């Protein structure tokens, strides 16, 4: 949905901005195209700069409790340095490259939960103002989709997905927040773990997959969590091979996790482990949906049959009430 807003800093009669994004979902590390459409107001002005901000709603740790806030993930300068005459229209096409770690919002057409947007800012006469805010849909990379499909085929079900402000120690994380996709194990593994949390950290060279087994009472002391990090290629592989790869990861994660409590049939592996996240770590409430990995002999993937989280019809509602000064600090 496209939002139009008169630039408040310029008063009634100032220029308006309307940003239109490509209709198809973007990909992490991929191109995002569109155009910024400007319409002059009651007087001639010089547009000194047009900036696009990639923003997200993420969980932040407060003094006593966590809360949601807007985080700026990236900034793109796409134009400026031209005169916009009174009442005239001007269009600025753009193509920018999204960060490789851009969170995934949709899978197989279903909304996963995270809310991303592109906010357009104009700089006119030394003043900046928010001119437009548009929802952004991001689909997974082929390797990310294959890993999620493997979880589904191994009997794991989708629970929820959210964004957390903070840094996962020992990883190549670049953005100020990371995405957690929470999945629940099949019945035969439920005695060992409550849930598995998966984070994708993509880069041009491959995909880093962080997997954490949710701790049960008494397994770990304090706030220490056991985090396993694995890497895989962007190159296509048969799904059967990808399933075997993911199954090997899970054997290491669940095996090491269960070793703190009771013997478990999964053998412990040599996967890399680390202890605790920098920043807040949260396990949010789930949708209660459990996904079958295979239906009528056909893989349905991680979202097959899931009850999707309520999709926000207007992204403005999701970002409503943010302080102008509060959103930029997190992303710089």
Short mmCIF file of C-alpha atoms in Angstrom, two decimals:
data_model
loop_
_atom_site.label_atom_id
_atom_site.label_comp_id
_atom_site.label_asym_id
_atom_site.label_seq_id
_atom_site.Cartn_x
_atom_site.Cartn_y
_atom_site.Cartn_z
CA UNK A 1 0.00 0.00 0.00
CA UNK A 2 1.23 3.49 -0.90
CA UNK A 3 1.05 6.31 1.63
CA UNK A 4 1.06 10.00 0.79
CA UNK A 5 2.01 12.63 3.29
CA UNK A 6 2.42 16.36 2.97
CA UNK A 7 5.79 17.45 4.27
CA UNK A 8 4.94 18.96 7.63
CA UNK A 9 8.25 20.77 7.98
CA UNK A 10 7.43 22.78 4.87
CA UNK A 11 3.90 23.66 5.89
CA UNK A 12 0.69 23.60 3.89
CA UNK A 13 1.41 23.87 0.20
CA UNK A 14 4.76 22.13 0.32
CA UNK A 15 5.76 19.30 -2.05
CA UNK A 16 4.38 15.80 -1.57
CA UNK A 17 6.11 12.49 -2.15
CA UNK A 18 4.74 9.13 -3.23
CA UNK A 19 7.15 6.17 -3.43
CA UNK A 20 6.11 3.11 -5.44
CA UNK A 21 8.03 -0.14 -4.96
CA UNK A 22 8.31 -3.09 -7.31
CA UNK A 23 5.27 -5.38 -6.98
CA UNK A 24 7.20 -8.62 -6.45
CA UNK A 25 8.90 -9.53 -3.15
CA UNK A 26 12.56 -8.60 -2.92
CA UNK A 27 15.36 -10.97 -1.89
CA UNK A 28 18.08 -10.49 0.75
CA UNK A 29 21.13 -9.13 -1.00
CA UNK A 30 19.04 -8.49 -4.11
CA UNK A 31 17.88 -5.43 -6.01
CA UNK A 32 14.92 -3.33 -4.97
CA UNK A 33 13.53 -1.08 -7.68
CA UNK A 34 10.86 1.58 -7.79
CA UNK A 35 10.38 5.28 -8.24
CA UNK A 36 9.88 8.33 -6.08
CA UNK A 37 7.11 10.52 -7.45
CA UNK A 38 7.19 14.15 -6.39
CA UNK A 39 4.61 16.87 -6.86
CA UNK A 40 5.47 20.49 -6.36
CA UNK A 41 3.53 22.58 -3.89
CA UNK A 42 2.68 26.25 -3.85
CA UNK A 43 6.19 27.49 -4.60
CA UNK A 44 9.39 26.47 -6.33
CA UNK A 45 11.83 24.50 -4.14
CA UNK A 46 15.20 22.83 -4.52
CA UNK A 47 15.19 19.16 -3.56
CA UNK A 48 18.61 18.73 -2.02
CA UNK A 49 18.34 15.01 -1.31
CA UNK A 50 16.07 11.98 -1.49
CA UNK A 51 16.86 9.22 1.01
CA UNK A 52 15.28 5.81 1.37
CA UNK A 53 15.45 4.18 4.82
CA UNK A 54 15.01 0.44 5.24
CA UNK A 55 13.21 0.22 8.60
CA UNK A 56 11.95 -2.66 10.71
CA UNK A 57 9.98 -3.25 13.87
CA UNK A 58 12.14 -5.12 16.38
CA UNK A 59 12.09 -6.15 20.01
CA UNK A 60 14.30 -4.01 22.23
CA UNK A 61 15.37 -4.60 25.80
CA UNK A 62 14.29 -1.89 28.21
CA UNK A 63 15.15 -1.30 31.84
CA UNK A 64 12.36 -3.51 33.16
CA UNK A 65 10.78 -5.08 30.10
CA UNK A 66 11.14 -5.44 26.39
CA UNK A 67 9.31 -3.27 23.90
CA UNK A 68 9.08 -2.80 20.15
CA UNK A 69 10.83 0.00 18.37
CA UNK A 70 11.80 1.07 14.87
CA UNK A 71 15.30 0.18 13.73
CA UNK A 72 16.97 1.64 10.65
CA UNK A 73 18.74 -1.19 8.84
CA UNK A 74 20.13 0.75 5.87
CA UNK A 75 20.03 4.15 4.18
CA UNK A 76 20.12 4.79 0.43
CA UNK A 77 20.55 8.15 -1.28
CA UNK A 78 18.70 7.93 -4.58
CA UNK A 79 18.52 11.51 -5.85
CA UNK A 80 18.64 15.22 -5.21
CA UNK A 81 20.12 18.44 -6.48
CA UNK A 82 17.24 19.53 -8.71
CA UNK A 83 14.59 22.23 -8.82
CA UNK A 84 10.95 21.24 -8.30
CA UNK A 85 8.73 23.94 -9.76
CA UNK A 86 5.36 24.92 -8.33
CA UNK A 87 2.69 22.33 -9.14
CA UNK A 88 4.93 20.22 -11.38
CA UNK A 89 5.51 16.47 -11.18
CA UNK A 90 8.90 14.80 -11.16
CA UNK A 91 9.78 11.09 -11.00
CA UNK A 92 13.07 9.63 -9.73
CA UNK A 93 13.54 5.93 -10.59
CA UNK A 94 15.88 3.95 -8.38
CA UNK A 95 17.45 0.55 -7.91
CA UNK A 96 19.19 -0.21 -4.62
CA UNK A 97 20.74 -3.36 -3.18
CA UNK A 98 19.27 -4.67 0.07
CA UNK A 99 21.57 -5.95 2.83
CA UNK A 100 22.23 -9.68 2.70
CA UNK A 101 20.85 -10.02 6.23
CA UNK A 102 17.52 -8.37 5.40
CA UNK A 103 14.85 -10.29 7.37
CA UNK A 104 12.45 -12.55 5.52
CA UNK A 105 8.81 -11.45 5.79
CA UNK A 106 7.02 -13.95 3.52
CA UNK A 107 7.35 -17.61 2.62
CA UNK A 108 5.25 -19.25 -0.07
CA UNK A 109 3.05 -16.16 -0.06
CA UNK A 110 2.31 -16.30 3.67
CA UNK A 111 3.34 -13.59 6.11
CA UNK A 112 5.78 -14.76 8.77
CA UNK A 113 5.38 -11.89 11.19
CA UNK A 114 8.26 -9.37 10.80
CA UNK A 115 7.26 -5.93 9.51
CA UNK A 116 9.63 -4.09 7.17
CA UNK A 117 9.16 -0.82 5.35
CA UNK A 118 10.82 1.72 3.09
CA UNK A 119 10.58 5.25 4.44
CA UNK A 120 11.25 8.10 2.03
CA UNK A 121 12.75 11.34 3.29
CA UNK A 122 13.15 14.57 1.35
CA UNK A 123 15.66 17.27 2.18
CA UNK A 124 14.45 20.68 1.13
CA UNK A 125 15.94 23.98 2.29
CA UNK A 126 18.02 22.15 4.88
CA UNK A 127 14.98 20.49 6.47
CA UNK A 128 14.29 16.74 6.39
CA UNK A 129 10.89 15.23 6.77
CA UNK A 130 9.30 11.82 6.40
CA UNK A 131 7.42 11.88 3.17
CA UNK A 132 6.27 8.31 2.55
CA UNK A 133 6.22 4.89 4.17
CA UNK A 134 5.67 1.69 2.19
CA UNK A 135 5.46 -1.94 3.21
CA UNK A 136 8.28 -4.14 1.95
CA UNK A 137 7.88 -7.86 1.29
CA UNK A 138 11.04 -10.01 1.33
CA UNK A 139 11.12 -13.63 0.22
CA UNK A 140 13.85 -16.08 1.29
CA UNK A 141 16.93 -16.86 -0.74
CA UNK A 142 16.85 -20.30 -2.39
CA UNK A 143 19.21 -21.70 0.23
CA UNK A 144 17.10 -20.26 3.08
CA UNK A 145 13.93 -21.70 1.57
CA UNK A 146 15.59 -25.10 1.13
CA UNK A 147 16.70 -25.16 4.77
CA UNK A 148 13.19 -24.26 5.95
CA UNK A 149 11.76 -26.88 3.62
CA UNK A 150 14.11 -29.42 5.18
CA UNK A 151 12.82 -28.59 8.66
CA UNK A 152 9.31 -29.19 7.41
CA UNK A 153 10.19 -32.50 5.80
CA UNK A 154 11.90 -33.60 9.01
CA UNK A 155 8.64 -33.05 10.88
CA UNK A 156 9.28 -29.64 12.46
CA UNK A 157 6.54 -27.03 12.63
CA UNK A 158 6.55 -23.24 12.39
CA UNK A 159 5.70 -21.35 15.58
CA UNK A 160 6.60 -17.69 15.06
CA UNK A 161 9.19 -15.27 13.71
CA UNK A 162 10.39 -11.99 15.14
CA UNK A 163 13.28 -9.53 15.09
CA UNK A 164 15.58 -8.93 18.06
CA UNK A 165 17.89 -5.97 18.59
CA UNK A 166 21.35 -7.23 19.49
CA UNK A 167 24.28 -9.21 18.16
CA UNK A 168 24.90 -12.95 18.15
CA UNK A 169 28.43 -13.39 19.44
CA UNK A 170 30.92 -15.16 17.22
CA UNK A 171 28.99 -14.63 13.99
CA UNK A 172 29.51 -12.38 11.00
CA UNK A 173 26.33 -10.43 11.77
CA UNK A 174 26.31 -6.96 10.22
CA UNK A 175 22.86 -5.51 10.97
CA UNK A 176 21.86 -4.16 14.40
CA UNK A 177 19.18 -6.84 14.78
CA UNK A 178 18.65 -10.47 13.83
CA UNK A 179 15.65 -12.57 12.89
CA UNK A 180 14.59 -15.58 14.94
CA UNK A 181 12.38 -18.22 13.35
CA UNK A 182 10.96 -20.45 16.05
CA UNK A 183 9.98 -24.01 15.16
CA UNK A 184 8.70 -26.88 17.26
CA UNK A 185 10.06 -30.44 17.12
CA UNK A 186 8.08 -33.50 16.12
CA UNK A 187 6.57 -35.59 18.91
CA UNK A 188 9.48 -38.02 19.09
CA UNK A 189 11.87 -35.20 20.01
CA UNK A 190 9.56 -33.11 22.19
CA UNK A 191 10.93 -34.63 25.38
CA UNK A 192 14.37 -33.22 24.59
CA UNK A 193 13.58 -29.67 23.49
CA UNK A 194 10.65 -27.28 23.56
CA UNK A 195 11.57 -25.45 20.40
CA UNK A 196 14.39 -24.67 18.01
CA UNK A 197 15.32 -21.09 17.12
CA UNK A 198 16.89 -20.51 13.71
CA UNK A 199 18.65 -17.37 12.48
CA UNK A 200 19.92 -16.86 8.93
CA UNK A 201 22.94 -14.61 8.39
CA UNK A 202 23.48 -14.48 4.65
CA UNK A 203 26.52 -13.05 2.89
CA UNK A 204 27.84 -13.14 -0.67
CA UNK A 205 29.98 -16.16 0.22
CA UNK A 206 27.27 -18.35 1.72
CA UNK A 207 24.70 -18.76 4.43
CA UNK A 208 25.47 -18.86 8.15
CA UNK A 209 22.76 -20.70 10.07
CA UNK A 210 22.56 -20.20 13.83
CA UNK A 211 20.50 -22.82 15.66
CA UNK A 212 19.65 -22.76 19.33
CA UNK A 213 17.78 -25.36 21.34
CA UNK A 214 15.44 -23.63 23.76
CA UNK A 215 16.58 -24.38 27.26
CA UNK A 216 14.45 -26.29 29.75
CA UNK A 217 14.52 -25.48 33.44
CA UNK A 218 17.71 -26.61 35.09
CA UNK A 219 19.65 -27.38 31.95
CA UNK A 220 21.64 -24.16 31.90
CA UNK A 221 22.64 -21.81 34.65
CA UNK A 222 22.02 -18.09 34.52
CA UNK A 223 21.44 -16.63 31.06
CA UNK A 224 23.82 -18.90 29.19
CA UNK A 225 22.41 -20.49 26.07
CA UNK A 226 24.11 -22.99 23.80
CA UNK A 227 24.32 -21.66 20.27
CA UNK A 228 25.49 -23.71 17.28
CA UNK A 229 26.69 -22.10 14.08
CA UNK A 230 26.75 -23.84 10.72
CA UNK A 231 27.54 -22.68 7.20
CA UNK A 232 26.11 -23.81 3.89
CA UNK A 233 26.37 -22.84 0.24
CA UNK A 234 24.08 -20.67 -1.84
CA UNK A 235 24.47 -23.15 -4.70
CA UNK A 236 21.45 -25.34 -5.41
CA UNK A 237 21.53 -28.87 -4.02
CA UNK A 238 19.01 -31.72 -4.24
CA UNK A 239 16.46 -31.37 -1.46
CA UNK A 240 17.37 -34.84 -0.18
CA UNK A 241 20.96 -33.67 0.33
CA UNK A 242 19.77 -30.50 2.04
CA UNK A 243 17.51 -32.58 4.31
CA UNK A 244 20.47 -34.75 5.31
CA UNK A 245 22.59 -31.66 5.97
CA UNK A 246 19.94 -30.08 8.22
CA UNK A 247 19.32 -33.40 9.97
CA UNK A 248 23.04 -33.53 10.81
CA UNK A 249 22.83 -30.05 12.30
CA UNK A 250 19.88 -31.05 14.43
CA UNK A 251 21.66 -34.15 15.68
CA UNK A 252 24.44 -31.95 16.99
CA UNK A 253 22.15 -29.32 18.49
CA UNK A 254 19.70 -31.69 20.17
CA UNK A 255 22.42 -34.13 21.16
CA UNK A 256 24.46 -31.47 22.94
CA UNK A 257 21.33 -30.02 24.48
CA UNK A 258 20.09 -33.36 25.80
CA UNK A 259 23.52 -34.21 27.19
CA UNK A 260 22.88 -31.68 29.96
CA UNK A 261 19.87 -33.64 31.13
CA UNK A 262 19.50 -37.27 30.07
CA UNK A 263 20.81 -39.64 27.39
CA UNK A 264 19.30 -39.05 23.97
CA UNK A 265 19.54 -41.22 20.87
CA UNK A 266 21.10 -38.42 18.87
CA UNK A 267 24.88 -38.63 19.13
CA UNK A 268 26.73 -35.49 20.04
CA UNK A 269 28.53 -33.91 17.14
CA UNK A 270 31.39 -31.50 16.78
CA UNK A 271 29.40 -28.47 15.73
CA UNK A 272 30.71 -25.13 16.91
CA UNK A 273 29.08 -23.93 20.12
CA UNK A 274 29.03 -20.56 21.76
CA UNK A 275 27.42 -19.24 24.91
CA UNK A 276 24.89 -16.45 25.02
CA UNK A 277 23.80 -13.62 22.80
CA UNK A 278 24.89 -10.04 23.08
CA UNK A 279 21.69 -8.08 23.47
CA UNK A 280 18.30 -9.37 24.48
CA UNK A 281 17.22 -12.88 23.59
CA UNK A 282 13.55 -13.72 23.58
CA UNK A 283 11.30 -16.65 22.84
CA UNK A 284 8.00 -15.12 21.80
CA UNK A 285 4.52 -16.61 21.89
CA UNK A 286 3.72 -18.90 18.99
CA UNK A 287 0.81 -19.13 16.62
CA UNK A 288 0.15 -22.66 17.84
CA UNK A 289 0.46 -24.01 14.32
CA UNK A 290 2.26 -27.27 13.74
CA UNK A 291 3.36 -28.13 10.25
CA UNK A 292 3.47 -31.52 8.63
CA UNK A 293 6.62 -32.14 6.64
CA UNK A 294 5.01 -34.34 4.04
CA UNK A 295 1.42 -34.37 2.84
CA UNK A 296 0.22 -36.99 0.37
CA UNK A 297 3.81 -37.69 -0.55
CA UNK A 298 4.58 -34.08 -1.46
CA UNK A 299 6.73 -31.81 0.65
CA UNK A 300 4.77 -28.83 1.87
CA UNK A 301 7.60 -27.06 3.63
CA UNK A 302 7.77 -25.10 6.82
CA UNK A 303 4.56 -23.10 6.29
CA UNK A 304 2.37 -25.80 4.81
CA UNK A 305 -0.90 -25.71 6.71
CA UNK A 306 0.29 -23.04 9.11
CA UNK A 307 -2.05 -20.51 10.64
CA UNK A 308 -0.39 -17.29 9.52
CA UNK A 309 0.10 -14.48 11.99
CA UNK A 310 -2.30 -11.60 11.59
CA UNK A 311 -1.00 -9.48 8.74
CA UNK A 312 -0.99 -5.74 9.30
CA UNK A 313 -3.05 -4.19 6.51
CA UNK A 314 -1.44 -0.80 6.79
CA UNK A 315 2.21 -0.62 7.67
CA UNK A 316 1.66 2.87 9.07
CA UNK A 317 -0.15 1.28 12.01
CA UNK A 318 2.91 -0.83 12.81
CA UNK A 319 5.28 2.12 12.88
CA UNK A 320 2.84 4.56 14.45
CA UNK A 321 4.04 6.52 17.46
CA UNK A 322 7.79 6.19 16.93
CA UNK A 323 9.94 9.09 18.02
CA UNK A 324 11.64 10.86 15.15
CA UNK A 325 14.92 10.77 16.95
CA UNK A 326 14.65 7.24 18.25
CA UNK A 327 14.59 5.26 15.06
CA UNK A 328 17.90 6.32 13.57
CA UNK A 329 20.11 5.58 16.53
CA UNK A 330 19.70 1.83 16.39
CA UNK A 331 20.89 1.50 12.83
CA UNK A 332 24.03 3.61 12.96
#
